[in-house]
CSV table of C-alpha atoms in Angstrom, one decimal:
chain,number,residue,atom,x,y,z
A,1,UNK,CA,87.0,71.9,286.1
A,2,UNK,CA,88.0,74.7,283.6
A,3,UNK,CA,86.4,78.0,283.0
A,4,UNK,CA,85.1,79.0,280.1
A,5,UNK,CA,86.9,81.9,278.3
A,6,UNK,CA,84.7,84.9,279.2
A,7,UNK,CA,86.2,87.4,276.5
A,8,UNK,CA,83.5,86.9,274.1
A,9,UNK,CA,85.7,87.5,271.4
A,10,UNK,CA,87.2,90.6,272.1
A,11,UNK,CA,90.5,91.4,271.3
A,12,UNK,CA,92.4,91.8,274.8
A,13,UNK,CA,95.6,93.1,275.9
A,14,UNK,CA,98.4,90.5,276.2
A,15,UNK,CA,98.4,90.2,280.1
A,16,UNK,CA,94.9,89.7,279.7
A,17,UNK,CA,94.9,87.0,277.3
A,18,UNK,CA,97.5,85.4,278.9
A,19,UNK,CA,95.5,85.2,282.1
A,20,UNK,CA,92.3,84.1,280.3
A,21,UNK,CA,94.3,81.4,278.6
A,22,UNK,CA,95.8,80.2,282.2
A,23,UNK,CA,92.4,80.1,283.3
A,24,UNK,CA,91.4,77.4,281.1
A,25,UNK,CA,95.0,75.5,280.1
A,26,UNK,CA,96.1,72.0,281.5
A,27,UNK,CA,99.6,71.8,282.9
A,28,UNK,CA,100.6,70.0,279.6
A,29,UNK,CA,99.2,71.9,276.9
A,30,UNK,CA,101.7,73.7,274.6
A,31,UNK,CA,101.1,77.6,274.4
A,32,UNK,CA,100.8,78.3,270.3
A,33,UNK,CA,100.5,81.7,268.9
A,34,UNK,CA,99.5,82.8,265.6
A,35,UNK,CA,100.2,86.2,264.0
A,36,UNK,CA,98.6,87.3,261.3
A,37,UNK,CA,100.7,89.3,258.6
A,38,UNK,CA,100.1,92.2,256.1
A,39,UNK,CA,102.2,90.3,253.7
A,40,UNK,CA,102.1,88.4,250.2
A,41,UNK,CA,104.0,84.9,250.9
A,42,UNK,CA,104.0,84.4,247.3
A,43,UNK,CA,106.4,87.7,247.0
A,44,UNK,CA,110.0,86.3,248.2
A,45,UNK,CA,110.6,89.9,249.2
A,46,UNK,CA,107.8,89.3,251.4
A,47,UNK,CA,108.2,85.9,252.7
A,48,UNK,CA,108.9,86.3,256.7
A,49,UNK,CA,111.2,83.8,258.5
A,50,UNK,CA,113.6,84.0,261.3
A,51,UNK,CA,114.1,82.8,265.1
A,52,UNK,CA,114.3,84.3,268.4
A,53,UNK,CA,115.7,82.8,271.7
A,54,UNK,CA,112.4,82.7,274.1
A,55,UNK,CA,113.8,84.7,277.2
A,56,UNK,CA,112.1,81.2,279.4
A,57,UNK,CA,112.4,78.9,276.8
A,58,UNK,CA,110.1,76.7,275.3
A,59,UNK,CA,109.1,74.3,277.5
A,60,UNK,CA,109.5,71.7,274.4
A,61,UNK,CA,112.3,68.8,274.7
A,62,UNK,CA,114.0,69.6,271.2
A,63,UNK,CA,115.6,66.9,269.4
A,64,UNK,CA,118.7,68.6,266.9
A,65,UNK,CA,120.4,66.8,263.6
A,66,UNK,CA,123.4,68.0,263.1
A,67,UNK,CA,124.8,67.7,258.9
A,68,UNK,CA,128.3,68.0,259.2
A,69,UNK,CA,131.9,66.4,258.6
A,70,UNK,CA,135.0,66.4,260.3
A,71,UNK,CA,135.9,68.0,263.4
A,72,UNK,CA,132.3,69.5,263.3
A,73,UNK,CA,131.0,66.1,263.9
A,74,UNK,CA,132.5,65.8,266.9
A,75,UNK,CA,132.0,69.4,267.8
A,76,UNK,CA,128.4,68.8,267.6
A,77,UNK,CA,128.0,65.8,269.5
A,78,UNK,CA,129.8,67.4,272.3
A,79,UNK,CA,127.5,70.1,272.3
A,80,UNK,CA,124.4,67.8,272.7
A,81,UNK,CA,123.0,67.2,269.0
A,82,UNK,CA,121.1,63.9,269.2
A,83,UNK,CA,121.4,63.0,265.7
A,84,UNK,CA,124.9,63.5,263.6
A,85,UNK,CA,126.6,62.5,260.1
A,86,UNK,CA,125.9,63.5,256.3
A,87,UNK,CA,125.3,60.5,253.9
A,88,UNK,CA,124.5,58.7,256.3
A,89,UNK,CA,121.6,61.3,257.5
A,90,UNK,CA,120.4,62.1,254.2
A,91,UNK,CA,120.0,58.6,253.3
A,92,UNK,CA,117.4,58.3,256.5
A,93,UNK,CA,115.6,61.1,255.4
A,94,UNK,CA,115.2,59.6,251.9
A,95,UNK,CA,114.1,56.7,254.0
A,96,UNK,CA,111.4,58.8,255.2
A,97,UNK,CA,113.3,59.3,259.3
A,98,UNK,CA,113.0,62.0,260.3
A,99,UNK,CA,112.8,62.1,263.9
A,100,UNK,CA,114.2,65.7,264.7
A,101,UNK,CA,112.6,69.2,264.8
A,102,UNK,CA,115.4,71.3,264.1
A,103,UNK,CA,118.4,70.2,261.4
A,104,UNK,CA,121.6,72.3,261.7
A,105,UNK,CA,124.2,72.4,258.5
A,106,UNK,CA,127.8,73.6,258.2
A,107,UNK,CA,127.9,76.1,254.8
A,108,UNK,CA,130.5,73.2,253.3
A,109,UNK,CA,128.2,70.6,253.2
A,110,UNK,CA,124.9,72.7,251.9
A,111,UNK,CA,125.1,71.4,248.6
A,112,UNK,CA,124.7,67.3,249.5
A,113,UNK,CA,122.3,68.4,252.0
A,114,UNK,CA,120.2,70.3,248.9
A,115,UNK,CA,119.3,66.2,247.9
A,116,UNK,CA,116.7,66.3,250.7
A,117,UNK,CA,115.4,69.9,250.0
A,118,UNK,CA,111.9,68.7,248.8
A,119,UNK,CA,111.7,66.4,252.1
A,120,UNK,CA,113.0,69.0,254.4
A,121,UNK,CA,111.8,72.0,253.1
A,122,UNK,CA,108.0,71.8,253.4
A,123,UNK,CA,108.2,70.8,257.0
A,124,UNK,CA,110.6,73.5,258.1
A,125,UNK,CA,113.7,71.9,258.3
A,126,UNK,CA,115.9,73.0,255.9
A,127,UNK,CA,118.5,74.7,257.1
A,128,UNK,CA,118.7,78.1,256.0
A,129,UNK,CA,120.9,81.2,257.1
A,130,UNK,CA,117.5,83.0,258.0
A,131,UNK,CA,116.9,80.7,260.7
A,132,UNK,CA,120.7,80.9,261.4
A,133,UNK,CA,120.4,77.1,260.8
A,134,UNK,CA,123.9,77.2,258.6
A,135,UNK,CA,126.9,77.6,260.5
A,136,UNK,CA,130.0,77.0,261.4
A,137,UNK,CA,129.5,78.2,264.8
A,138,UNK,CA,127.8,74.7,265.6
A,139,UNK,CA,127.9,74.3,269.2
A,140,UNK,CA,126.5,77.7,269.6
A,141,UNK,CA,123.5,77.2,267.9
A,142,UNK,CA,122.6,74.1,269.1
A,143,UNK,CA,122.7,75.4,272.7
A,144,UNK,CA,120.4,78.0,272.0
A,145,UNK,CA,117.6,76.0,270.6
A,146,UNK,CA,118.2,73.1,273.3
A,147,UNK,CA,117.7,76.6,275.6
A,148,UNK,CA,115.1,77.8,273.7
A,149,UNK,CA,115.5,79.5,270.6
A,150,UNK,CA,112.3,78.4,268.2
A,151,UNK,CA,112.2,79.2,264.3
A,152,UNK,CA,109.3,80.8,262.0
A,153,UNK,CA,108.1,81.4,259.1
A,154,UNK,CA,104.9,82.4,257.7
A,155,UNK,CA,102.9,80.1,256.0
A,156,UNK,CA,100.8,80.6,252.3
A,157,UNK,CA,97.8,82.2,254.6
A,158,UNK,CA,100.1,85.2,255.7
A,159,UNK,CA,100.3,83.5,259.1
A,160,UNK,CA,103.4,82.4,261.6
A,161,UNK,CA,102.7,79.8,264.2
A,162,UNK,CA,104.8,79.3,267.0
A,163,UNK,CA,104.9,77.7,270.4
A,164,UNK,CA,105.7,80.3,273.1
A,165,UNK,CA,105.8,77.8,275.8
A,166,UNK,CA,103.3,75.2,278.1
A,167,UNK,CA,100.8,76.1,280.0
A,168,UNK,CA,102.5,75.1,283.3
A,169,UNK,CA,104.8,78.6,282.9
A,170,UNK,CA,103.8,81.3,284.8
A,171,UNK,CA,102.0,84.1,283.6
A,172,UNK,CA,104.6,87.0,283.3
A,173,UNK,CA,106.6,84.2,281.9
A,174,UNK,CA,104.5,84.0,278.8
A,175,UNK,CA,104.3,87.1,278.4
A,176,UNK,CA,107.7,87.9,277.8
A,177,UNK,CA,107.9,85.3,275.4
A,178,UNK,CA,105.0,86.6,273.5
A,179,UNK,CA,106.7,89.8,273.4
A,180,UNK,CA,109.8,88.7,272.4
A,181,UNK,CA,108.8,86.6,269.3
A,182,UNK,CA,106.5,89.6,268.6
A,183,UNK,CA,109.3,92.3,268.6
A,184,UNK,CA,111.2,89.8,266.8
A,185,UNK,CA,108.6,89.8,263.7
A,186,UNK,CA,108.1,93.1,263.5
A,187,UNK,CA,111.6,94.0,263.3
A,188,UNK,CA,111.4,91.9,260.5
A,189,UNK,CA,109.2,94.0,258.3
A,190,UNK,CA,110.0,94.0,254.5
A,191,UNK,CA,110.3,97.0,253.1
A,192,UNK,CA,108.2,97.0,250.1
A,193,UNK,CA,105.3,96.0,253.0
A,194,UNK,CA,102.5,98.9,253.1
A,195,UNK,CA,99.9,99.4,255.8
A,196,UNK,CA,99.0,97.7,258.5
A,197,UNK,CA,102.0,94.9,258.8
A,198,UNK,CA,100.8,93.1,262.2
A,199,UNK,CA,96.7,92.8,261.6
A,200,UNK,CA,96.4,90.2,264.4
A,201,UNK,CA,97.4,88.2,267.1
A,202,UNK,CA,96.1,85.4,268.8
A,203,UNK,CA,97.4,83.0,271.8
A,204,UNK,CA,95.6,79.4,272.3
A,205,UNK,CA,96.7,76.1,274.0
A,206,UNK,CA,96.5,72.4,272.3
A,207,UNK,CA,93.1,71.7,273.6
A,208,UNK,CA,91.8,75.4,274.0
A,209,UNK,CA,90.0,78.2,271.9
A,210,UNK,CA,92.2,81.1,271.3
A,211,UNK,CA,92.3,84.8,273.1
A,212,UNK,CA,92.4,87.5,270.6
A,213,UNK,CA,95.0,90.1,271.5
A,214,UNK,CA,94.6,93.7,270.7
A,215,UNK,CA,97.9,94.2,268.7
A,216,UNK,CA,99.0,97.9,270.4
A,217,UNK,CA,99.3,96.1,273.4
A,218,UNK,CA,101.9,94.0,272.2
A,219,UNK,CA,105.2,96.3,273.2
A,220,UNK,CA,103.7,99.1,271.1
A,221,UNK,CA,104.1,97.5,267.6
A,222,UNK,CA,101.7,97.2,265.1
């Protein structure tokens, strides 16, 4: 049986909350982790989205579209997309199938993609240069997220959400993950951002509460 988190609330260091959170995670569970922002979503200046290769992957079997023509088309098949094409692609997602969790797009073919915007767009799927999700470089990107690279954005609450792994991965394994998507956001800081930019930090699994991490401890960014 499970033990109860015995933090009472308080905000830990990451080691610490990562071994709280082991104590009381299933094999299965997915690792989430939310970071709070000192940021205006509304403001595009302001509006925080990128992606970061997790130094032990995900632990999540990613399924990859690939919106292409060409010799790209084949290029991407080779490199392990599962889904492939451009009409034909678009008219699924019009159709309402979408069965993949990250789409990939070559610039040339950005502006038949742009039918599906409204579809794509408020699940996270649009490809978009900030997620380096528009390229040529197509195998490339698709074996770093099939490896583990993981987008984010923040959402209208000033929050980003992202998996960091499962809670069969080892401790120090999470850890570096955490730190890595971390360093990753706070290198993306706007400018026009004043204060406090990181205000909190949190790590939880599917079925678990969340451990509250104390935000210095996190690689010294705040």
């Amino acid at each position: 049986m499970k033990k109860k988190l015995t933090t009472d609330g308080k905000a830990v260091s990451l080691p610490e909350a990562v071994t709280k959170l082991k104590e009381i995670i299933r094999d299965w569970e997915r690792v989430d982790m939310a970071v709070l922002l000192g940021v205006d979503p509304r403001k595009a200046d302001q509006s925080v989205r990128g992606s970061v290769v997790l130094p032990h992957g995900s632990g999540k079997e990613v399924k990859i579209a690939v919106f292409a023509k060409g010799e790209k088309l084949t290029e991407a098949k080779n490199a392990g997309a599962d889904f492939v094409g451009l009409e034909d692609l678009i008219e699924q997602i019009q159709k309402g199938e979408i069965n993949f969790h990250i789409a990939i797009a070559t610039p040339d073919v950005m502006k038949e993609v742009s039918k599906v915007a409204k579809i794509l767009g408020p699940r996270g799927l649009m490809p978009n240069p900030k997620s380096s999700t528009v390229t040529f470089d197509v195998a490339h990107t698709i074996k770093e997220f099939k490896s583990g690279k993981v987008n984010f954005r923040v959402d209208k609450a000033g929050v980003i959400h992202s998996y960091i792994g499962k809670g069969s991965f080892q401790a120090n394994q999470l850890v570096e993950n955490a730190q890595a998507l971390v360093s990753e956001i706070a290198r993306l800081k706007p400018p026009s951002v004043k204060g406090q930019y990181i205000k909190s930090i949190a790590i939880s699994g599917t079925q678990t509460p969340s451990v509250k991490i104390d935000v210095q401890s996190v690689i010294g960014v705040g």
